[in-house]
Short mmCIF file of C-alpha atoms in Angstrom, two decimals:
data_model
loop_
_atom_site.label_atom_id
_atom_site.label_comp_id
_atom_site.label_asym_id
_atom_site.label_seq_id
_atom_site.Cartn_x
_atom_site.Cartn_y
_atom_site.Cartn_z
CA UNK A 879 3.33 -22.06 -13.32
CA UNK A 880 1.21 -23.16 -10.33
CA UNK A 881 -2.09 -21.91 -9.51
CA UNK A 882 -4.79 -22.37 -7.47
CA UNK A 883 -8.60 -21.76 -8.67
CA UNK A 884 -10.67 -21.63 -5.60
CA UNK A 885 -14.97 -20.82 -5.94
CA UNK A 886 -16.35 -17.68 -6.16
CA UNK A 887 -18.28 -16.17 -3.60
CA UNK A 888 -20.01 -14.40 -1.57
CA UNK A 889 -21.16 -17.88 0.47
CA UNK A 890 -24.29 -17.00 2.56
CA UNK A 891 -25.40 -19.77 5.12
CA UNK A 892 -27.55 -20.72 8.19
CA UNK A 893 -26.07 -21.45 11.78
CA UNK A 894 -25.49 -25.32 11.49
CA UNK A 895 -25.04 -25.42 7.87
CA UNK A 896 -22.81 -28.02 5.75
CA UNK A 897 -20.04 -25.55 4.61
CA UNK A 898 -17.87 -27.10 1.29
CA UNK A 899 -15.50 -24.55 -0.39
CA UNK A 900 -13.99 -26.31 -3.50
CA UNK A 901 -10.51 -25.72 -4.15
CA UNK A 902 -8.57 -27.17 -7.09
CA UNK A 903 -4.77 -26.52 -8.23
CA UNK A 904 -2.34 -26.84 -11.33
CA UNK A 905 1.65 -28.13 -9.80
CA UNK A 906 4.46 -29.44 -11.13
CA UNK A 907 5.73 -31.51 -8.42
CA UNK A 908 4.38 -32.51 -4.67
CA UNK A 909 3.36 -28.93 -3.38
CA UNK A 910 2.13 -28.22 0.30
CA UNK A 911 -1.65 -27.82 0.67
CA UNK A 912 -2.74 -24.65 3.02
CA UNK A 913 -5.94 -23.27 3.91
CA UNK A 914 -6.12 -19.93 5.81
CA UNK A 915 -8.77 -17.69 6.90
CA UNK A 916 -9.12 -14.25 7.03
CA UNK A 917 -11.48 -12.77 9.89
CA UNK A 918 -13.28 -9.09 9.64
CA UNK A 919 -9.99 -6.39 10.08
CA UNK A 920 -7.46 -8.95 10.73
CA UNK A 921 -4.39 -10.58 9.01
CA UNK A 922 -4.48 -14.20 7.46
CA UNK A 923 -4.21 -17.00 10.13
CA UNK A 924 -3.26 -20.47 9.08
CA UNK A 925 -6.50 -22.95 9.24
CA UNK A 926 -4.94 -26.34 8.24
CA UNK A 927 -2.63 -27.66 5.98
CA UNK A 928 -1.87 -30.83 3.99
CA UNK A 929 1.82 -31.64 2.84
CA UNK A 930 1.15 -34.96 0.91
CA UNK A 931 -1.20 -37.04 -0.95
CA UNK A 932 -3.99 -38.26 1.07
CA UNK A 933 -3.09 -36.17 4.15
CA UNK A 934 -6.31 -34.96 5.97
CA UNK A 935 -6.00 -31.87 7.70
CA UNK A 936 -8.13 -30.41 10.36
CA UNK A 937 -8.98 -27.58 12.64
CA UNK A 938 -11.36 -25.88 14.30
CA UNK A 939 -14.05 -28.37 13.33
CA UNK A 940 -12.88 -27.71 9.48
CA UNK A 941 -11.13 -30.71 7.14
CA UNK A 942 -9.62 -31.17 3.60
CA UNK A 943 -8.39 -33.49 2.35
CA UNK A 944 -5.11 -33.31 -0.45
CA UNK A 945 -6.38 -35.48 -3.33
CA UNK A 946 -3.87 -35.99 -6.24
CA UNK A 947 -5.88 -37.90 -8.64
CA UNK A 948 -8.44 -35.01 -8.67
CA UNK A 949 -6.11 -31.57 -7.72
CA UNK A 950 -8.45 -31.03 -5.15
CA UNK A 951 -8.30 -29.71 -1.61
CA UNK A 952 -11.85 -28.59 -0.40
CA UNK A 953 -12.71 -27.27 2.44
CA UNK A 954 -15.29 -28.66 4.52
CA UNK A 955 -16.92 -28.14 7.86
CA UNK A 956 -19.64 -29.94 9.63
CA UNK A 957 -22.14 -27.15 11.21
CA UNK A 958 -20.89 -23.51 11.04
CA UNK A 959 -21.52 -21.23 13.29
CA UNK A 960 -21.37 -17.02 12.77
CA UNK A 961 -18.13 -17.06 14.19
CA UNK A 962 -17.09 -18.89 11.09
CA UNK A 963 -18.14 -15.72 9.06
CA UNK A 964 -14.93 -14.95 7.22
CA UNK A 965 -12.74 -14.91 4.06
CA UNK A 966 -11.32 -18.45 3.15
CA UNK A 967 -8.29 -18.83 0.89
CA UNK A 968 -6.65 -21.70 -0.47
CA UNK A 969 -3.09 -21.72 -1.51
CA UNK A 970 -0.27 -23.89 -2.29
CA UNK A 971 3.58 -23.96 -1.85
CA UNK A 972 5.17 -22.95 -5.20
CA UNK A 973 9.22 -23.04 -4.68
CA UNK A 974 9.44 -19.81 -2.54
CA UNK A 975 6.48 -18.58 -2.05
CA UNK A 976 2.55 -18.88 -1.61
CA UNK A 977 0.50 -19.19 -4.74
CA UNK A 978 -3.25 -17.66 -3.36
CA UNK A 979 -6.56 -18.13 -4.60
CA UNK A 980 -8.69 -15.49 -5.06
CA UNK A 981 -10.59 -16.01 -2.07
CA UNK A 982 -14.21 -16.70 -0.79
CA UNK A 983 -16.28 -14.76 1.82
CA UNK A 984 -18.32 -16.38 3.71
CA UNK A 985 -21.34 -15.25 5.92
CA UNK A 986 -23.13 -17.49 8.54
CA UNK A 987 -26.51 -15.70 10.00
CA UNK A 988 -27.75 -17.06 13.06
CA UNK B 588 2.64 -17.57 19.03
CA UNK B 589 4.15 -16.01 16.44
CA UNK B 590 4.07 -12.10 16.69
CA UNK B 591 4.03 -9.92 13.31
CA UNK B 592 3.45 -6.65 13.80
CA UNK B 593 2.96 -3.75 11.44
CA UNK B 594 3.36 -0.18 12.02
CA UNK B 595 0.08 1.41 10.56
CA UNK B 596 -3.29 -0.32 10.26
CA UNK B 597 -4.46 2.72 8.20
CA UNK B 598 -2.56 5.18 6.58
CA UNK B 599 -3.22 7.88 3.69
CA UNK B 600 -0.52 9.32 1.52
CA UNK B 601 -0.70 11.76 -1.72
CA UNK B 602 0.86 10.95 -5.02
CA UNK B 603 4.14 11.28 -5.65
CA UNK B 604 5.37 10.79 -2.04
CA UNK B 605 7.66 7.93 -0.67
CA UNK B 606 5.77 5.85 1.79
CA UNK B 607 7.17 3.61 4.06
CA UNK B 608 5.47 0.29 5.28
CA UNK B 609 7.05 -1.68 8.29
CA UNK B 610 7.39 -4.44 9.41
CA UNK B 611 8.29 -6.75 12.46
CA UNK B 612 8.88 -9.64 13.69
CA UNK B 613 9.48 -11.70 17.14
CA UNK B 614 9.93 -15.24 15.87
CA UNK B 615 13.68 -15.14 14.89
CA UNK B 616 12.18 -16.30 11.01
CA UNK B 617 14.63 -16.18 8.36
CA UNK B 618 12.02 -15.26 5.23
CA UNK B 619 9.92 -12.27 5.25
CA UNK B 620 7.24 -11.58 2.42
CA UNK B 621 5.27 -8.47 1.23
CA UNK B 622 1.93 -8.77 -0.01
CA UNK B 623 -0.19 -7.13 -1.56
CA UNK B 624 -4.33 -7.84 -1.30
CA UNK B 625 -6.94 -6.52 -3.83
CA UNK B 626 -10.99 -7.66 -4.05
CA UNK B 627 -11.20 -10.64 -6.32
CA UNK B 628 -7.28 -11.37 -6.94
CA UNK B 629 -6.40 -12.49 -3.34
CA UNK B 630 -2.66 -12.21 -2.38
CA UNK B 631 -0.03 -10.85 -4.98
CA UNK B 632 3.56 -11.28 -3.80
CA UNK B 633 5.35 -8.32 -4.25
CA UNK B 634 9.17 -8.87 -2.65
CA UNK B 635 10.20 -11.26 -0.52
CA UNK B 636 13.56 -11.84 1.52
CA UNK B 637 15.40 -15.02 2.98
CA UNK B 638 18.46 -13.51 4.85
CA UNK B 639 19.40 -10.01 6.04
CA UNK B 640 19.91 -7.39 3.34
CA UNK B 641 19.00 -10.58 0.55
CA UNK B 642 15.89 -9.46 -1.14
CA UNK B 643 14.08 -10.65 -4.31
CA UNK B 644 11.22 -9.78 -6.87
CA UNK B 645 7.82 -11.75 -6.20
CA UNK B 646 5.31 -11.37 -8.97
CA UNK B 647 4.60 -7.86 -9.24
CA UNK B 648 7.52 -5.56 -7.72
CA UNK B 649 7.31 -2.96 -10.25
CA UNK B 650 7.21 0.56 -8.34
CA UNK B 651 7.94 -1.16 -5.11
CA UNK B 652 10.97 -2.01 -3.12
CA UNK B 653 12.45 -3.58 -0.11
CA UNK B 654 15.00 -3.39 2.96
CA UNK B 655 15.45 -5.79 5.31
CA UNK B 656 18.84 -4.38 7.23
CA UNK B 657 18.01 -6.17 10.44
CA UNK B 658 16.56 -10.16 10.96
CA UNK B 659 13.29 -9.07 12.46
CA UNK B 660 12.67 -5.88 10.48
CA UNK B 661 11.23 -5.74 6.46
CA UNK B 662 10.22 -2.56 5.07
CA UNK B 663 8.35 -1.71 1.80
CA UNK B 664 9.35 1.54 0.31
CA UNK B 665 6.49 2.70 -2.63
CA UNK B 666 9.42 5.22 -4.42
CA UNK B 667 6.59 7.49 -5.65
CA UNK B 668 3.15 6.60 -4.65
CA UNK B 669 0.60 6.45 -7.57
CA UNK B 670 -3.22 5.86 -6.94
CA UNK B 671 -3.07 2.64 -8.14
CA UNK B 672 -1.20 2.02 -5.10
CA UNK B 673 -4.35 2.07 -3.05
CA UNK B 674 -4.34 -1.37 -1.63
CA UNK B 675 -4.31 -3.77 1.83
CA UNK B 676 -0.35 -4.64 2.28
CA UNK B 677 0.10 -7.36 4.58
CA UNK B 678 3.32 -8.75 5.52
CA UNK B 679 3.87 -12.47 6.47
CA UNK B 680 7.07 -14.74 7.80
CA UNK B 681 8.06 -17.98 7.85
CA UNK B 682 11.02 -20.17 9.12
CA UNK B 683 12.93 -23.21 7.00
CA UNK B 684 13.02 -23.88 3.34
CA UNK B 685 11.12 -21.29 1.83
CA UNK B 686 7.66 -22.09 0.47
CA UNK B 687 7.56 -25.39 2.92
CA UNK B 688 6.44 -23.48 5.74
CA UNK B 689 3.36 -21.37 6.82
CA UNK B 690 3.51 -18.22 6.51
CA UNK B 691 2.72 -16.03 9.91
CA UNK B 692 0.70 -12.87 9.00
CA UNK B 693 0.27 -9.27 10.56
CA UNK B 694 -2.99 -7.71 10.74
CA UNK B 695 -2.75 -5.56 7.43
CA UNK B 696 -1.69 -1.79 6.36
CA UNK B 697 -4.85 -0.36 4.50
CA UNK B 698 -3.07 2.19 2.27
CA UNK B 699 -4.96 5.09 0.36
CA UNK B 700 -2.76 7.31 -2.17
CA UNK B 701 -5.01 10.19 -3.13
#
């Protein structure tokens, strides 16, 4: 079946960091690309998503990028700041549902 | 925005007694999902539904189940709670061809069975 393999964490980074979370996948088919994010005592909120090859999504100051040739959809952001502090999980549409990674925490100190 | 709401965001139950988890929501969404999230395995799909009363088995239903007698309103019934129950339920929903669309999730039911 489809999964998604996502890296382990914890992440611990500066303010103004380079943040990459690598994210690969295993499909049969063209599946939707998701990333959500999961703040301190809160429910999962959609980051960005990515529906076909190629497709960049963004938000927030974050990107990935759905790449076929590698099953890769890794999140990236530019300069993070604490507010970014959070849980990160990648998933993927498989028929009916969600397939989840595992998820990543990630801390930004000032 | 989207609006999902559920009833408790801590409750704590003993063994052996049927617990109820609600669910609502405001966006007129024709699938509703329950989830279950545990350190280290992210989200496990435990039921999901596409249509009033239609209900089916996600990945791990066993000692779980489901209602959904009203469009905006999914419960999830644990028959007999066990300890190894103890877990973050969140509920999500989404509109369309299931899978397709984001999912919309509520803030999370952090359930204890002692």
């Amino acid at each position: 079946g489809n999964s998604v393999t996502q890296m382990e964490g914890p992440v611990t980074l500066s303010e103004e960091a380079f943040l990459t979370i690598n994210c690969t996948y295993t499909a049969t088919g063209y599946p939707s690309l998701f990333w959500y994010v999961q703040y301190p005592g809160e429910g999962l909120q959609l980051l960005l998503k990515a529906t076909k090859a190629d497709d960049k999504g963004s938000n927030k100051g974050f990107e990935a990028t759905y790449r076929k040739e590698t099953t890769s959809f890794h999140l990236e952001k530019g300069s993070v700041q604490v507010s970014d502090s959070a849980v990160y999980f990648c998933a993927l549409s498989d028929d009916y549902k969600l397939s989840f990674g595992a998820g990543t925490t990630v801390t930004v100190r000032a | 925005d989207v609006k999902v709401t559920q009833s408790s965001r801590y409750l704590v139950k003993r063994t052996g007694e049927k617990v109820f988890l609600e669910c609502v929501q405001d966006m007129d969404h024709e699938n509703m999902f329950w989830y279950r999230q545990d350190p280290g395995l992210g989200l496990r799909l435990i039921y999901f539904s596409y249509d009033v009363k239609m209900k089916e088995k996600g990945d791990i239903p066993e000692g779980y189940s489901v209602s959904r007698e009203k469009k905006e309103r999914f419960s999830l019934i644990l028959e007999s709670a066990s300890t190894n129950q103890t877990s973050m339920y969140l509920c999500a929903s989404s509109w369309g061809v299931l899978g397709a669309q984001p999912q919309h999730f509520g803030d999370g039911t952090r359930l204890s069975i002692l």
